[in-house]
Structures are given as structure tokens and as C-alpha cells.
Short mmCIF file of C-alpha atoms in Angstrom, two decimals:
data_model
loop_
_atom_site.label_atom_id
_atom_site.label_comp_id
_atom_site.label_asym_id
_atom_site.label_seq_id
_atom_site.Cartn_x
_atom_site.Cartn_y
_atom_site.Cartn_z
CA UNK A 151 267.53 112.20 -42.83
CA UNK A 152 265.04 115.03 -43.55
CA UNK A 153 264.94 115.58 -47.60
CA UNK A 154 264.66 119.91 -47.91
CA UNK A 155 263.79 119.29 -51.98
CA UNK A 156 260.66 117.18 -50.78
CA UNK A 157 257.59 118.37 -50.38
CA UNK A 158 256.19 118.22 -46.76
CA UNK A 159 252.61 117.74 -48.25
CA UNK A 160 251.63 117.31 -51.92
CA UNK A 161 248.40 115.91 -51.25
CA UNK A 162 246.34 119.12 -49.79
CA UNK A 163 244.49 121.76 -52.09
CA UNK A 164 246.88 124.44 -52.37
CA UNK A 165 244.41 126.95 -50.99
CA UNK A 166 244.57 124.77 -47.19
CA UNK A 167 244.81 126.83 -44.24
CA UNK A 168 245.08 127.02 -40.79
CA UNK A 169 244.28 130.61 -38.91
CA UNK A 170 245.45 131.35 -35.64
CA UNK A 171 243.24 134.09 -33.76
CA UNK A 172 244.60 135.04 -30.43
CA UNK A 173 241.66 136.46 -28.01
CA UNK A 174 240.84 140.22 -27.68
CA UNK A 175 242.22 142.63 -24.79
CA UNK A 176 241.89 141.51 -21.21
CA UNK A 177 243.12 143.96 -18.21
CA UNK A 178 245.82 141.59 -17.61
CA UNK A 179 246.87 141.23 -21.25
CA UNK A 180 246.93 145.23 -21.22
CA UNK A 181 248.91 145.20 -18.54
CA UNK A 182 251.37 142.87 -19.16
CA UNK A 183 250.36 140.37 -16.51
CA UNK A 184 251.28 136.77 -17.56
CA UNK A 185 247.72 135.02 -17.90
CA UNK A 186 247.16 131.08 -18.59
CA UNK A 187 244.87 129.34 -16.05
CA UNK A 188 243.65 132.64 -14.67
CA UNK A 189 240.15 133.03 -16.45
CA UNK A 190 239.62 136.92 -16.90
CA UNK A 191 237.35 138.45 -19.35
CA UNK A 192 237.68 140.51 -22.32
CA UNK A 193 237.67 144.23 -21.93
CA UNK A 194 235.12 146.23 -24.01
CA UNK A 195 237.93 147.23 -26.47
CA UNK A 196 239.04 143.13 -26.60
CA UNK A 197 235.29 142.55 -27.28
CA UNK A 198 235.41 145.23 -30.28
CA UNK A 199 238.87 143.73 -31.41
CA UNK A 200 237.34 140.24 -31.89
CA UNK A 201 234.48 141.62 -33.33
CA UNK A 202 236.86 143.10 -36.43
CA UNK A 203 239.13 140.01 -35.99
CA UNK A 204 235.42 138.06 -37.37
CA UNK A 205 235.24 140.51 -40.37
CA UNK A 206 238.83 140.17 -41.55
CA UNK A 207 238.96 136.33 -41.07
CA UNK A 208 235.84 136.18 -42.93
CA UNK A 209 237.21 137.76 -45.96
CA UNK A 210 239.49 134.74 -46.59
CA UNK A 211 236.97 132.77 -47.83
CA UNK A 212 237.65 129.83 -45.43
CA UNK A 213 236.70 126.35 -47.08
CA UNK A 214 233.87 125.34 -44.33
CA UNK A 215 235.96 126.05 -41.48
CA UNK A 216 236.70 123.69 -38.28
CA UNK A 217 236.39 126.03 -35.45
CA UNK A 218 238.69 124.90 -32.37
CA UNK A 219 239.30 127.39 -29.09
CA UNK A 220 241.17 127.30 -26.02
CA UNK A 221 237.83 126.41 -22.90
CA UNK A 222 238.92 129.82 -21.38
CA UNK A 223 236.28 132.59 -21.57
CA UNK A 224 238.43 135.18 -23.02
CA UNK A 225 239.29 132.55 -26.22
CA UNK A 226 235.47 131.76 -26.53
CA UNK A 227 233.94 134.80 -26.15
CA UNK A 228 236.35 135.76 -28.90
CA UNK A 229 235.33 133.10 -31.03
CA UNK A 230 231.88 134.14 -30.41
CA UNK A 231 231.98 137.85 -31.20
CA UNK A 232 234.07 136.71 -34.36
CA UNK A 233 230.87 135.25 -35.61
CA UNK A 234 232.79 131.46 -35.41
CA UNK A 235 230.50 128.25 -33.77
CA UNK A 236 233.38 126.59 -32.06
CA UNK A 237 233.12 122.92 -32.98
CA UNK A 238 235.27 122.13 -30.28
CA UNK A 239 236.48 123.73 -26.88
CA UNK A 240 239.99 121.91 -26.98
CA UNK A 241 242.11 122.18 -23.87
CA UNK A 242 245.32 121.42 -25.89
CA UNK A 243 245.06 125.06 -27.09
CA UNK A 244 245.31 126.71 -23.99
CA UNK A 245 247.81 129.02 -22.86
CA UNK A 246 251.32 127.92 -21.54
CA UNK A 247 251.14 127.10 -18.06
CA UNK A 248 253.53 129.96 -16.07
CA UNK A 249 253.22 128.08 -12.98
CA UNK A 250 254.51 130.45 -9.96
CA UNK A 251 254.77 133.43 -12.66
CA UNK A 252 250.95 133.53 -13.27
CA UNK A 253 249.66 136.97 -12.54
CA UNK A 254 253.36 138.75 -12.84
CA UNK A 255 254.69 141.09 -15.99
CA UNK A 256 258.13 140.28 -17.28
CA UNK A 257 259.81 143.08 -14.93
CA UNK A 258 258.85 141.47 -12.00
CA UNK A 259 259.70 138.23 -12.64
CA UNK A 260 263.26 139.90 -13.78
CA UNK A 261 263.99 141.13 -10.32
CA UNK A 262 264.45 137.83 -9.24
CA UNK A 263 265.65 136.09 -12.41
CA UNK A 264 267.37 138.55 -14.19
CA UNK A 265 266.64 138.34 -18.61
CA UNK A 266 263.82 136.31 -18.16
CA UNK A 267 261.36 135.15 -20.79
CA UNK A 268 259.09 132.16 -21.45
CA UNK A 269 261.33 130.99 -24.24
CA UNK A 270 264.37 131.01 -22.70
CA UNK A 271 264.08 130.13 -19.04
CA UNK A 272 261.66 127.78 -17.09
CA UNK A 273 258.30 128.70 -15.27
CA UNK A 274 258.52 127.10 -11.61
CA UNK A 275 255.86 125.08 -10.95
CA UNK A 276 254.20 125.55 -14.50
CA UNK A 277 254.67 124.10 -18.51
CA UNK A 278 258.13 123.40 -20.12
CA UNK A 279 259.17 124.12 -23.23
CA UNK A 280 259.27 120.25 -23.98
CA UNK A 281 255.48 120.26 -22.94
CA UNK A 282 254.58 123.29 -24.94
CA UNK A 283 256.36 121.63 -27.84
CA UNK A 284 254.74 118.31 -27.46
CA UNK A 285 251.24 119.84 -27.22
CA UNK A 286 251.40 122.03 -30.02
CA UNK A 287 252.84 118.87 -32.25
CA UNK A 288 249.52 116.92 -31.12
CA UNK A 289 247.51 120.05 -32.31
CA UNK A 290 249.33 120.15 -35.61
CA UNK A 291 248.77 116.57 -35.89
CA UNK A 292 244.88 116.75 -35.45
CA UNK A 293 244.47 120.03 -37.47
CA UNK A 294 246.62 118.06 -40.52
CA UNK A 295 244.15 115.20 -40.69
CA UNK A 296 241.40 117.85 -40.98
CA UNK A 297 243.02 120.27 -43.74
CA UNK A 298 242.30 117.98 -46.66
CA UNK A 299 238.44 118.60 -46.44
CA UNK A 300 238.27 121.77 -44.36
CA UNK A 301 240.31 124.64 -43.27
CA UNK A 302 240.60 124.94 -39.57
CA UNK A 303 240.75 128.54 -37.44
CA UNK A 304 242.26 127.77 -34.19
CA UNK A 305 241.06 130.74 -31.21
CA UNK A 306 243.64 130.77 -28.23
CA UNK A 307 246.35 132.80 -26.64
CA UNK A 308 249.43 134.40 -27.52
CA UNK A 309 252.44 132.49 -26.63
CA UNK A 310 250.91 129.07 -27.93
CA UNK A 311 249.76 130.39 -30.63
CA UNK A 312 253.72 131.38 -31.44
CA UNK A 313 254.66 128.07 -30.64
CA UNK A 314 252.27 126.52 -33.00
CA UNK A 315 253.67 128.64 -36.04
CA UNK A 316 257.23 127.49 -34.89
CA UNK A 317 256.34 123.74 -34.72
CA UNK A 318 254.41 124.32 -38.13
CA UNK A 319 257.36 125.66 -39.96
CA UNK A 320 259.57 122.70 -38.29
CA UNK A 321 261.29 125.13 -35.96
CA UNK A 322 261.95 124.49 -32.06
CA UNK A 323 259.50 126.22 -29.71
CA UNK A 324 262.00 128.70 -28.64
CA UNK A 325 261.94 130.36 -31.70
CA UNK A 326 258.21 131.22 -31.02
CA UNK A 327 260.04 134.26 -29.60
CA UNK A 328 260.60 135.78 -33.38
CA UNK A 329 256.42 135.97 -33.94
CA UNK A 330 254.86 139.03 -31.99
CA UNK A 331 251.09 138.42 -31.73
CA UNK A 332 248.58 141.29 -30.20
CA UNK A 333 245.39 141.08 -28.90
CA UNK A 334 243.11 139.88 -31.53
CA UNK A 335 246.09 139.55 -34.10
CA UNK A 336 245.73 136.34 -36.77
CA UNK A 337 248.00 134.44 -38.35
CA UNK A 338 247.59 132.18 -41.84
CA UNK A 339 249.52 129.22 -42.23
CA UNK A 340 249.38 127.24 -45.63
CA UNK A 341 251.32 125.62 -48.15
CA UNK A 342 253.67 127.00 -51.27
CA UNK A 343 254.31 123.76 -53.78
CA UNK A 344 253.56 121.64 -50.47
CA UNK A 345 255.92 123.38 -48.32
CA UNK A 346 254.40 124.81 -45.00
CA UNK A 347 254.75 128.08 -44.86
CA UNK A 348 253.66 131.71 -42.84
CA UNK A 349 251.18 132.75 -45.21
CA UNK A 350 250.84 136.34 -43.03
CA UNK A 351 251.09 137.09 -39.63
CA UNK A 352 249.93 139.38 -36.77
CA UNK A 353 247.26 140.85 -39.09
CA UNK A 354 245.66 143.23 -36.56
CA UNK A 355 242.11 143.07 -36.03
CA UNK A 356 241.47 146.67 -37.58
CA UNK A 357 243.54 149.66 -38.48
CA UNK A 358 244.67 151.49 -35.55
CA UNK A 359 243.20 148.54 -32.72
#
């Protein structure tokens, strides 16, 4: 049985941090089209957002951060513009795969499946919630092994970053629906007295971005 009173980690530096950075705006993100495997570029605004996000994250004073990025161009370009040298382009931090819903908006999907969300309904031909959860647990296991020595920055995508947040605090993947994350928004995950916590969430790249 899980002991809620026992710290989840008492061996890490108290300031150990995992930073999640969503890629900047794309045309598909701007119009609400679900984007996973499709490799769409950043808009000009998305590039500006990425640069601004890098400045925001630099202010955190991270410990020699290990930078991991999705292999999608929009994530790699965001990392580059934010001033990060990517140590590993890792497919495990790719976006939730939407299958037949790739490129569609939520209103378009709901014409066929009322009340659909990625959190509550399947994506035909795509990734299941259980698969996304298992992938997130793998990522967090690797990240946790790095945190004693270095902070980690993961440059990725909206839905999968929200899965990582939910799993970090021990919640089921479906609770990712509680965490909005805008283009080039960042979230800091860390610890307080050994317990995993959300330190800050959905910090915009700049005011008015």
C-alpha cells in the first residue's frame, strides 16, 4: 500500500527540476487542428514565442540542464530558438498520436462523436490513453535517474506534456485534462520535502504572447 506520508524522493537536491516546454505556435495549433505525426513548421509568431520562452526559462538558473526534444521539426526549432542545444531527440516525447483524427478540430470530430475529447474517448487508428500513460512513465523514469546530477528540459507538445504532468503527481493520464498548456508555455515540476509537485504551470513565453 502506498504510504502517503513517506516522501517520494528524499535523495534529490531540493531544487531539482523538470521543465516542460511546449513548442511555439503553428498554423495547425492556431486553428485547433490535432497535430501529432504531421510535421508542420512554426509560424513567425511561434518563432518569437520560442525565443521569449528561452529567456523566461534561462531566469530559472537550471543546473546544467539535459535537454530532450521531440523529433518533430516544431519542437526542435523551438528548442533551437529558445537557446537550447538538444542532447537527445527522443521519439518517446512525441505528441499523443491521434490516428484518424489527425488534422481535424474538436468540433469536426464531435459531429460524429458527440462530447469527444482525447482524454475521454478513443482515437481510432491512434494511441490509447494506456499507451500514452506507459510512454510517460518511461520518460519520467529516465528523467528521474538524471535529476540527481542535472535538471531536465523536455521540449515537446501540448497533450503529451499534460500527460507527463498528470503522471508526475501520480494521477491517471485522464487528469491531464485539468492542465491547460498554451503554445510555448512552460511548466516546472519539482519537489517539496521530497514530494513531487507542480511548481509553476503554463507560464506564457511573454506577457500578451
